[in-house]
Every structure is written in structure tokens, then in C-alpha cells.
Short mmCIF file of C-alpha atoms and ligand atoms in Angstrom, two decimals:
data_model
loop_
_atom_site.label_atom_id
_atom_site.label_comp_id
_atom_site.label_asym_id
_atom_site.label_seq_id
_atom_site.Cartn_x
_atom_site.Cartn_y
_atom_site.Cartn_z
CA MET A 75 54.14 -220.75 159.39
CA SER A 76 53.35 -219.94 155.80
CA TYR A 77 54.44 -216.77 154.13
CA PHE A 78 52.99 -214.61 151.40
CA ARG A 79 53.04 -216.29 148.09
CA ILE A 80 51.28 -215.56 144.88
CA ARG A 81 49.45 -218.37 143.20
CA SER A 82 50.18 -218.51 139.55
CA ALA A 83 46.60 -219.48 138.75
CA ASP A 84 44.58 -216.68 140.27
CA SER A 85 47.05 -214.33 141.92
CA ASN A 86 45.22 -214.52 145.24
CA ILE A 87 47.46 -214.04 148.20
CA ASP A 88 47.83 -216.63 150.97
CA LEU A 89 48.20 -215.04 154.33
CA PRO A 90 49.51 -216.43 157.59
CA ASP A 91 46.71 -218.05 159.61
CA HIS A 92 47.50 -216.35 162.89
CA LEU A 93 46.62 -212.86 161.63
CA SER A 94 43.55 -211.11 162.87
CA PRO A 95 40.72 -210.56 160.31
CA ASP A 96 41.61 -206.85 160.18
CA LYS A 97 45.24 -207.52 159.48
CA ARG A 98 44.37 -210.17 156.94
CA ARG A 99 42.08 -207.68 155.21
CA HIS A 100 44.74 -204.98 155.36
CA ARG A 101 47.34 -207.24 153.79
CA GLN A 102 44.94 -208.35 151.09
CA ILE A 103 44.22 -204.71 150.17
CA THR A 104 47.95 -203.99 150.18
CA GLY A 105 48.52 -206.92 147.84
CA VAL A 106 45.84 -205.76 145.42
CA PHE A 107 47.23 -202.21 145.52
CA LEU A 108 50.72 -203.47 144.74
CA GLY A 109 49.39 -205.52 141.84
CA LEU A 110 47.55 -202.54 140.35
CA THR A 111 50.64 -200.35 140.76
CA LEU A 112 52.76 -202.86 138.87
CA LEU A 113 50.13 -203.15 136.13
CA PHE A 114 49.82 -199.39 135.56
CA GLY A 115 53.59 -198.95 135.85
CA GLY A 116 54.04 -201.51 133.08
CA LEU A 117 51.46 -199.77 130.89
CA LEU A 118 53.15 -196.41 131.44
CA VAL A 119 56.54 -197.80 130.40
CA ALA A 120 54.98 -199.32 127.28
CA VAL A 121 53.33 -196.03 126.28
CA MET A 122 56.54 -194.07 126.87
CA ALA A 123 58.53 -196.56 124.83
CA SER A 124 56.16 -196.15 121.89
CA MET A 125 56.47 -192.36 122.10
CA LEU A 126 60.24 -192.57 122.03
CA VAL A 127 60.33 -193.93 118.51
CA PRO A 128 62.45 -191.23 116.82
CA TYR A 129 62.16 -189.76 113.37
CA ASP A 130 64.30 -192.55 112.07
CA ALA A 131 61.38 -194.06 110.30
CA GLU A 132 61.20 -190.85 108.30
CA THR A 133 64.76 -189.62 108.29
CA VAL A 134 65.38 -192.65 106.27
CA SER A 135 68.74 -193.01 104.72
CA VAL A 136 67.30 -192.96 101.30
CA PRO A 137 70.14 -194.06 99.14
CA HIS A 138 70.69 -191.42 96.53
CA GLU A 139 70.79 -192.35 92.92
CA PHE A 140 69.83 -195.99 93.26
CA VAL A 141 66.71 -196.09 95.28
CA ALA A 142 63.58 -197.61 93.89
CA GLU A 143 61.14 -194.81 93.42
CA THR A 144 58.41 -196.46 95.44
CA LYS A 145 60.55 -196.28 98.56
CA VAL A 146 60.52 -192.52 98.69
CA GLU A 147 57.01 -191.75 97.65
CA LYS A 148 54.68 -190.56 100.33
CA VAL A 149 51.01 -190.33 100.89
CA VAL A 150 49.45 -187.54 98.92
CA GLU A 151 46.55 -185.65 100.36
CA LYS A 152 45.35 -184.24 97.08
CA PRO A 153 46.00 -186.70 94.30
CA ILE A 154 46.95 -185.11 91.02
CA PRO A 155 45.41 -186.63 87.93
CA ILE A 156 48.12 -188.25 85.90
CA ALA A 157 48.18 -189.98 82.59
CA GLU A 158 47.22 -193.61 82.73
CA THR A 159 50.53 -194.61 81.34
CA GLU A 160 52.27 -193.11 84.34
CA PRO A 161 53.14 -195.57 87.07
CA GLN A 162 50.93 -194.86 90.03
CA PRO A 163 52.91 -194.15 93.16
CA GLN A 164 52.32 -196.43 96.09
CA THR A 165 50.43 -194.74 98.83
CA THR A 166 51.86 -196.08 102.01
CA PRO A 167 49.83 -195.35 105.15
CA GLN A 168 51.63 -193.08 107.56
CA PRO A 169 53.10 -194.97 110.48
CA ALA A 170 51.22 -194.61 113.76
CA SER A 171 54.37 -193.25 115.34
CA GLN A 172 54.39 -190.24 113.00
CA PRO A 173 55.67 -187.36 115.09
CA ALA A 174 53.22 -184.61 115.88
CA PRO A 175 53.71 -181.26 114.12
CA VAL A 176 56.93 -179.89 115.42
CA THR A 177 57.38 -176.54 116.98
CA HIS A 178 60.20 -174.07 117.17
CA GLY A 179 59.56 -171.71 120.00
CA GLY A 180 55.87 -172.35 119.59
CA ASN A 181 55.88 -171.95 115.80
CA LEU A 182 55.66 -174.73 113.29
CA SER A 183 58.88 -175.27 111.39
CA LYS A 184 58.11 -174.02 107.92
CA VAL A 185 61.50 -173.92 106.27
CA VAL A 186 62.22 -175.88 103.12
CA TYR A 187 65.73 -176.18 101.72
CA LEU A 188 65.55 -177.05 98.05
CA THR A 189 68.87 -178.51 96.94
CA PHE A 190 69.97 -179.31 93.39
CA ASP A 191 72.82 -181.68 92.62
CA ASP A 192 74.99 -182.46 89.63
CA GLY A 193 74.68 -179.13 87.79
CA PRO A 194 74.91 -176.66 86.45
CA GLY A 195 73.30 -177.88 83.27
CA ALA A 196 70.85 -177.20 80.50
CA TYR A 197 67.91 -176.48 82.83
CA THR A 198 69.68 -174.43 85.46
CA ALA A 199 68.89 -171.07 83.86
CA LYS A 200 65.19 -171.89 83.74
CA LEU A 201 65.30 -172.98 87.37
CA LEU A 202 66.99 -169.74 88.39
CA ASP A 203 64.24 -167.80 86.61
CA VAL A 204 61.57 -169.64 88.61
CA LEU A 205 63.38 -169.13 91.90
CA LYS A 206 63.72 -165.43 91.15
CA LYS A 207 60.05 -165.11 90.23
CA TYR A 208 59.01 -166.38 93.65
CA ASN A 209 61.90 -164.89 95.60
CA ALA A 210 62.84 -168.40 96.75
CA LYS A 211 66.37 -169.39 97.65
CA ALA A 212 68.04 -172.73 96.98
CA THR A 213 71.33 -174.56 97.30
CA PHE A 214 73.34 -175.91 94.38
CA PHE A 215 75.80 -178.75 94.92
CA VAL A 216 77.79 -178.21 91.76
CA THR A 217 80.29 -180.22 89.78
CA CYS A 218 82.72 -179.18 87.06
CA ALA A 219 79.97 -179.51 84.43
CA GLY A 220 78.06 -176.68 82.78
CA ASP A 221 78.76 -173.04 82.08
CA ASP A 222 80.63 -170.85 84.50
CA SER A 223 78.01 -168.16 83.91
CA LEU A 224 75.38 -170.31 85.60
CA ILE A 225 77.41 -170.67 88.77
CA LYS A 226 77.95 -166.93 88.65
CA ARG A 227 74.20 -166.41 88.39
CA GLU A 228 73.49 -168.82 91.25
CA TYR A 229 75.86 -166.90 93.47
CA ASP A 230 74.86 -163.40 92.38
CA GLU A 231 71.16 -164.16 92.80
CA GLY A 232 71.63 -165.08 96.44
CA HIS A 233 71.66 -168.87 96.35
CA ALA A 234 74.19 -171.08 98.07
CA VAL A 235 76.86 -172.56 95.83
CA ALA A 236 78.15 -175.74 97.42
CA LEU A 237 80.41 -178.59 96.30
CA HIS A 238 79.52 -182.05 95.01
CA THR A 239 82.96 -183.07 93.60
CA CYS A 240 84.32 -182.15 90.20
CA SER A 241 84.02 -185.38 88.24
CA HIS A 242 81.15 -187.10 90.10
CA ASN A 243 82.83 -190.31 88.99
CA TYR A 244 82.35 -192.85 91.77
CA ALA A 245 85.21 -195.09 90.73
CA LYS A 246 87.53 -192.13 90.70
CA ILE A 247 86.48 -190.16 93.76
CA TYR A 248 86.02 -193.15 96.06
CA ALA A 249 89.24 -194.87 95.02
CA SER A 250 91.04 -193.33 97.99
CA ASP A 251 90.81 -190.51 100.49
CA ALA A 252 93.44 -188.57 98.57
CA ALA A 253 91.55 -189.05 95.29
CA TYR A 254 88.36 -187.72 96.87
CA PHE A 255 90.01 -184.58 98.22
CA SER A 256 91.85 -183.97 94.98
CA ASP A 257 88.54 -184.04 93.10
CA LEU A 258 86.84 -181.89 95.72
CA ASP A 259 89.67 -179.35 95.55
CA ALA A 260 89.16 -179.06 91.80
CA VAL A 261 85.50 -178.06 92.08
CA LYS A 262 86.27 -175.83 95.03
CA ALA A 263 88.85 -174.02 92.89
CA ARG A 264 86.29 -173.63 90.13
CA VAL A 265 83.74 -172.02 92.43
CA LYS A 266 86.42 -169.78 93.90
CA ARG A 267 87.56 -168.68 90.44
CA ILE A 268 84.00 -167.82 89.37
CA THR A 269 82.62 -166.29 92.56
CA GLY A 270 85.64 -165.38 94.66
CA TYR A 271 84.03 -167.36 97.44
CA ASP A 272 85.46 -170.27 99.45
CA ALA A 273 82.73 -172.90 99.55
CA THR A 274 82.64 -174.94 102.74
CA MET A 275 79.41 -176.87 102.24
CA ILE A 276 79.56 -180.21 100.47
CA ARG A 277 77.45 -183.20 99.57
CA PHE A 278 78.95 -186.59 98.82
CA PRO A 279 77.90 -188.13 95.52
CA GLY A 280 75.46 -190.82 96.60
CA GLY A 281 75.13 -189.19 100.01
CA SER A 282 77.07 -190.17 103.11
CA SER A 283 74.98 -193.36 103.30
CA ASN A 284 76.01 -194.66 99.89
CA THR A 285 77.24 -198.23 99.67
CA VAL A 286 78.52 -198.06 96.10
CA SER A 287 81.78 -196.60 97.43
CA ALA A 288 82.45 -199.97 99.07
CA ASN A 289 83.05 -201.33 95.59
CA TYR A 290 86.13 -199.13 95.40
CA ASN A 291 87.33 -198.67 98.94
CA ARG A 292 86.11 -200.33 102.13
CA GLY A 293 85.37 -197.90 104.93
CA ILE A 294 86.01 -194.77 102.92
CA MET A 295 82.73 -193.06 103.88
CA THR A 296 83.45 -193.64 107.57
CA ARG A 297 86.79 -191.89 107.14
CA LEU A 298 85.66 -189.13 104.78
CA THR A 299 82.66 -188.06 106.85
CA LYS A 300 85.07 -187.36 109.71
CA GLU A 301 87.91 -185.95 107.68
CA VAL A 302 85.83 -183.41 105.75
CA GLN A 303 84.69 -181.97 109.06
CA ASN A 304 88.27 -181.93 110.34
CA ARG A 305 89.07 -179.84 107.27
CA GLY A 306 86.31 -177.34 108.00
CA TYR A 307 83.59 -178.55 105.66
CA ALA A 308 79.98 -179.16 106.60
CA TYR A 309 78.43 -182.05 104.69
CA PHE A 310 74.74 -182.31 103.91
CA ASP A 311 72.48 -185.20 103.08
CA TRP A 312 68.69 -184.86 102.73
CA ASN A 313 65.48 -185.94 104.42
CA VAL A 314 63.09 -185.57 101.50
CA SER A 315 63.88 -187.20 98.20
CA SER A 316 62.07 -186.02 95.11
CA GLY A 317 62.61 -189.41 93.53
CA ASP A 318 64.19 -187.80 90.48
CA ALA A 319 67.22 -190.04 90.78
CA GLY A 320 65.07 -193.16 90.72
CA ASN A 321 62.95 -194.49 87.95
CA THR A 322 60.51 -191.67 87.55
CA THR A 323 60.68 -189.14 84.78
CA SER A 324 57.41 -187.56 85.87
CA SER A 325 57.17 -183.98 87.10
CA ASP A 326 53.93 -184.91 88.83
CA VAL A 327 55.63 -187.63 90.86
CA VAL A 328 58.48 -185.29 91.78
CA TYR A 329 55.98 -182.63 92.83
CA ARG A 330 53.98 -185.03 94.96
CA ASN A 331 57.02 -186.54 96.63
CA VAL A 332 58.30 -183.12 97.64
CA VAL A 333 55.06 -181.56 98.87
CA ALA A 334 54.20 -184.74 100.79
CA GLY A 335 57.43 -184.29 102.74
CA MET A 336 56.87 -180.65 103.63
CA GLY A 337 56.33 -179.89 107.30
CA LYS A 338 57.36 -183.33 108.48
CA PHE A 339 60.67 -182.50 110.10
CA SER A 340 61.43 -180.34 113.08
CA ASN A 341 64.52 -178.84 111.50
CA GLY A 342 62.94 -178.23 108.14
CA GLU A 343 63.12 -180.26 104.98
CA VAL A 344 66.29 -180.73 102.98
CA VAL A 345 64.96 -181.75 99.57
CA LEU A 346 67.05 -183.65 97.04
CA GLN A 347 66.60 -182.73 93.37
CA HIS A 348 68.81 -182.55 90.30
CA ASP A 349 68.90 -179.51 88.03
CA ILE A 350 70.26 -181.59 85.17
CA LYS A 351 66.84 -183.23 84.85
CA SER A 352 64.20 -181.26 82.98
CA PHE A 353 61.20 -183.01 84.54
CA SER A 354 62.53 -182.29 88.02
CA VAL A 355 63.14 -178.62 87.25
CA ASP A 356 59.66 -178.48 85.70
CA ALA A 357 58.13 -179.45 89.06
CA VAL A 358 59.76 -176.60 90.98
CA GLU A 359 57.29 -173.83 90.19
CA ARG A 360 54.36 -175.87 91.51
CA ILE A 361 56.40 -176.97 94.54
CA ILE A 362 57.09 -173.35 95.43
CA GLN A 363 53.52 -172.27 94.78
CA TYR A 364 52.21 -175.03 97.03
CA GLY A 365 54.75 -174.20 99.73
CA GLN A 366 54.13 -170.48 99.73
CA GLU A 367 50.37 -170.99 99.77
CA HIS A 368 50.85 -173.17 102.85
CA GLY A 369 53.15 -170.81 104.71
CA PHE A 370 56.53 -172.37 103.91
CA VAL A 371 59.61 -170.36 103.11
CA PHE A 372 62.35 -171.55 100.80
CA GLU A 373 65.79 -170.80 102.14
CA LYS A 374 69.36 -171.65 101.21
CA LEU A 375 71.54 -173.80 103.43
CA THR A 376 74.30 -172.21 105.45
CA PRO A 377 77.27 -174.00 107.03
CA THR A 378 75.37 -174.11 110.33
CA SER A 379 72.04 -175.25 108.91
CA TYR A 380 70.46 -178.58 109.68
CA THR A 381 72.54 -181.21 107.89
CA ALA A 382 70.02 -184.08 107.59
CA HIS A 383 72.84 -186.57 107.99
CA HIS A 384 72.22 -190.18 107.04
CA GLY A 385 73.77 -193.16 108.73
CA VAL A 386 77.12 -194.13 107.22
CA ASN A 387 77.11 -197.61 105.68
CA ASN A 388 80.65 -198.00 104.44
ZN1 LIG B 805 75.01 -186.41 92.50
#
């Protein structure tokens, strides 16, 4: 007696000869039904797999100060005319897996966290004036540079003053765990002296994903990212880079990079800028105007805010 088997060529089913025509027909229909079920099951799995692609494509670990500018530039809906001498940003098509607009309790997430590293500096006062004009809040990851009065202003005007290390010297801070915490303590003491406030929010120079630290100490970011949290700090990376740490010195490019990132992330956008760069500070007024016209609010980070953590690479 022969049994069911499926021919590789045409997938017809051979049935035992002794079966009645009705039974043969029944078994043939059953076989076809099973085949269709497997086919649609496979398609369903494929569709679900494609939907499961996470934000990773967008939450890119954009290395901080060293990234080529083209890697962080996004598609711009409304191109801004720029001088011909300016390098044109690459307009990369959005990936098909771009997540749909995200909702929080039925509302689109419309929070933008502007963050400014490496200050205070020569352009911080101007930046604070702009933020005040639009009643926008921001977060400053400060160092030991600049005037105390600027940190005082940041704090008094309702912004978050957070820590970015005192020296911002990679060779020094990433020489050892102890060296990092010694440098962090120094800037923490500065902020405490000026504001009376114990800062608990930090950002690593280069971000937690930096690889430059491996030049000085293998594995130090893996250890520090855990140890800072053990010590009660919350560390923040970013999910939108303005590109101002790359090759651009163009306010237009900074503006476009930031507004192109707005509204893309379910937990809001944590934007990386530097208030020691005039062209970056010069872009802020237009960034805020665009955001407020489109329903975004600019808030400061808090220790429980979305941290936009990168993957650790050292
Ligand atoms: Zn920095």
C-alpha cells in the first residue's frame, strides 16, 4: 500500500488506491487546505517579522564628536536655500520600516529635550536669552569651563544643570575608573558651589558608545555605565544629533538635522548640541520656532526622563 507523499515537482498528493472516490476527494481537499494554511502562516510570520524591526535603525549610536556629518543628516521636507559653497547634505530616503507616529495615551509624543554640552562658553548667554524669549527649557551638560555666572543663570532660569566632567580630556578621564570619578566629582562640586544643588544627571564625553576611550582603558565604558548608576547618577545619550560636532559649521545644517528628527521617537527627542559653537547656538531660535509652530514643547531632562542610551562599545 502506498501512503501520502508530496511530489516535489507539482505538490499533488498520491492517495492510496483502495479509497472510495469520496474519500479520495476529501483527502485531496484536506491536502490543499493544509498547503494553503502553511502558505498563509508563512506569510504572516514574514509580515510580523518585518514589523518587529525596532527603532534601532534610528536610535543609532551616533558616535559623538567624531561622526561624519553625512551620517546624521536626515531627509528634509522643506529644503532651506543655502549658499552654493555649503556642502549639500545627503538626503537619505527613510527606511521602509520607519515606525508609525508614536502615541502616548493616544497623543503624539511632542517633547523635545534640547541638550548643550561642553559649556558654559561665549555663546551661552545668547542661548539663554533665546530660550527665555520662547519660554523653552533645556539641559546643560557642563564642564569646568566658562563663567560661574552662566551656570547660575542656567539654574535660576529653570534649566537643568547636568555634568559632563570637569576637564573633558579623554586621555585623563578615561585613564581609569578612579580618574573618571575624580574628574566628575570636580565638576559636581563646581555646580554645587554655584547653585547649591547636587546634580545627578551626567553625560559621558563622547557618549556611552564612544570607542576613543578604548585607546586609554579597555572596557572602561562597560564598567562606568554600570558604576555611575550604582552611585545614583542617571546618564544620558541622545537620539538626534545636530551634527555640530562633525564637519559642519553651518547653522542651516544644524537646523535641518534637528527639525528632521523631531517627532520620530516615542519617548521624545534628546537632541545633541554644543553651546560653545556659535553656529549651533545660532540655529536654536529657528529650531524652537519650528517646533512650537508644529506643536512641540521644549522641556528639560529630569533624572527619570528618557535616557536615549546608546549601545556600549568599549
Ligand atoms: Zn562633550
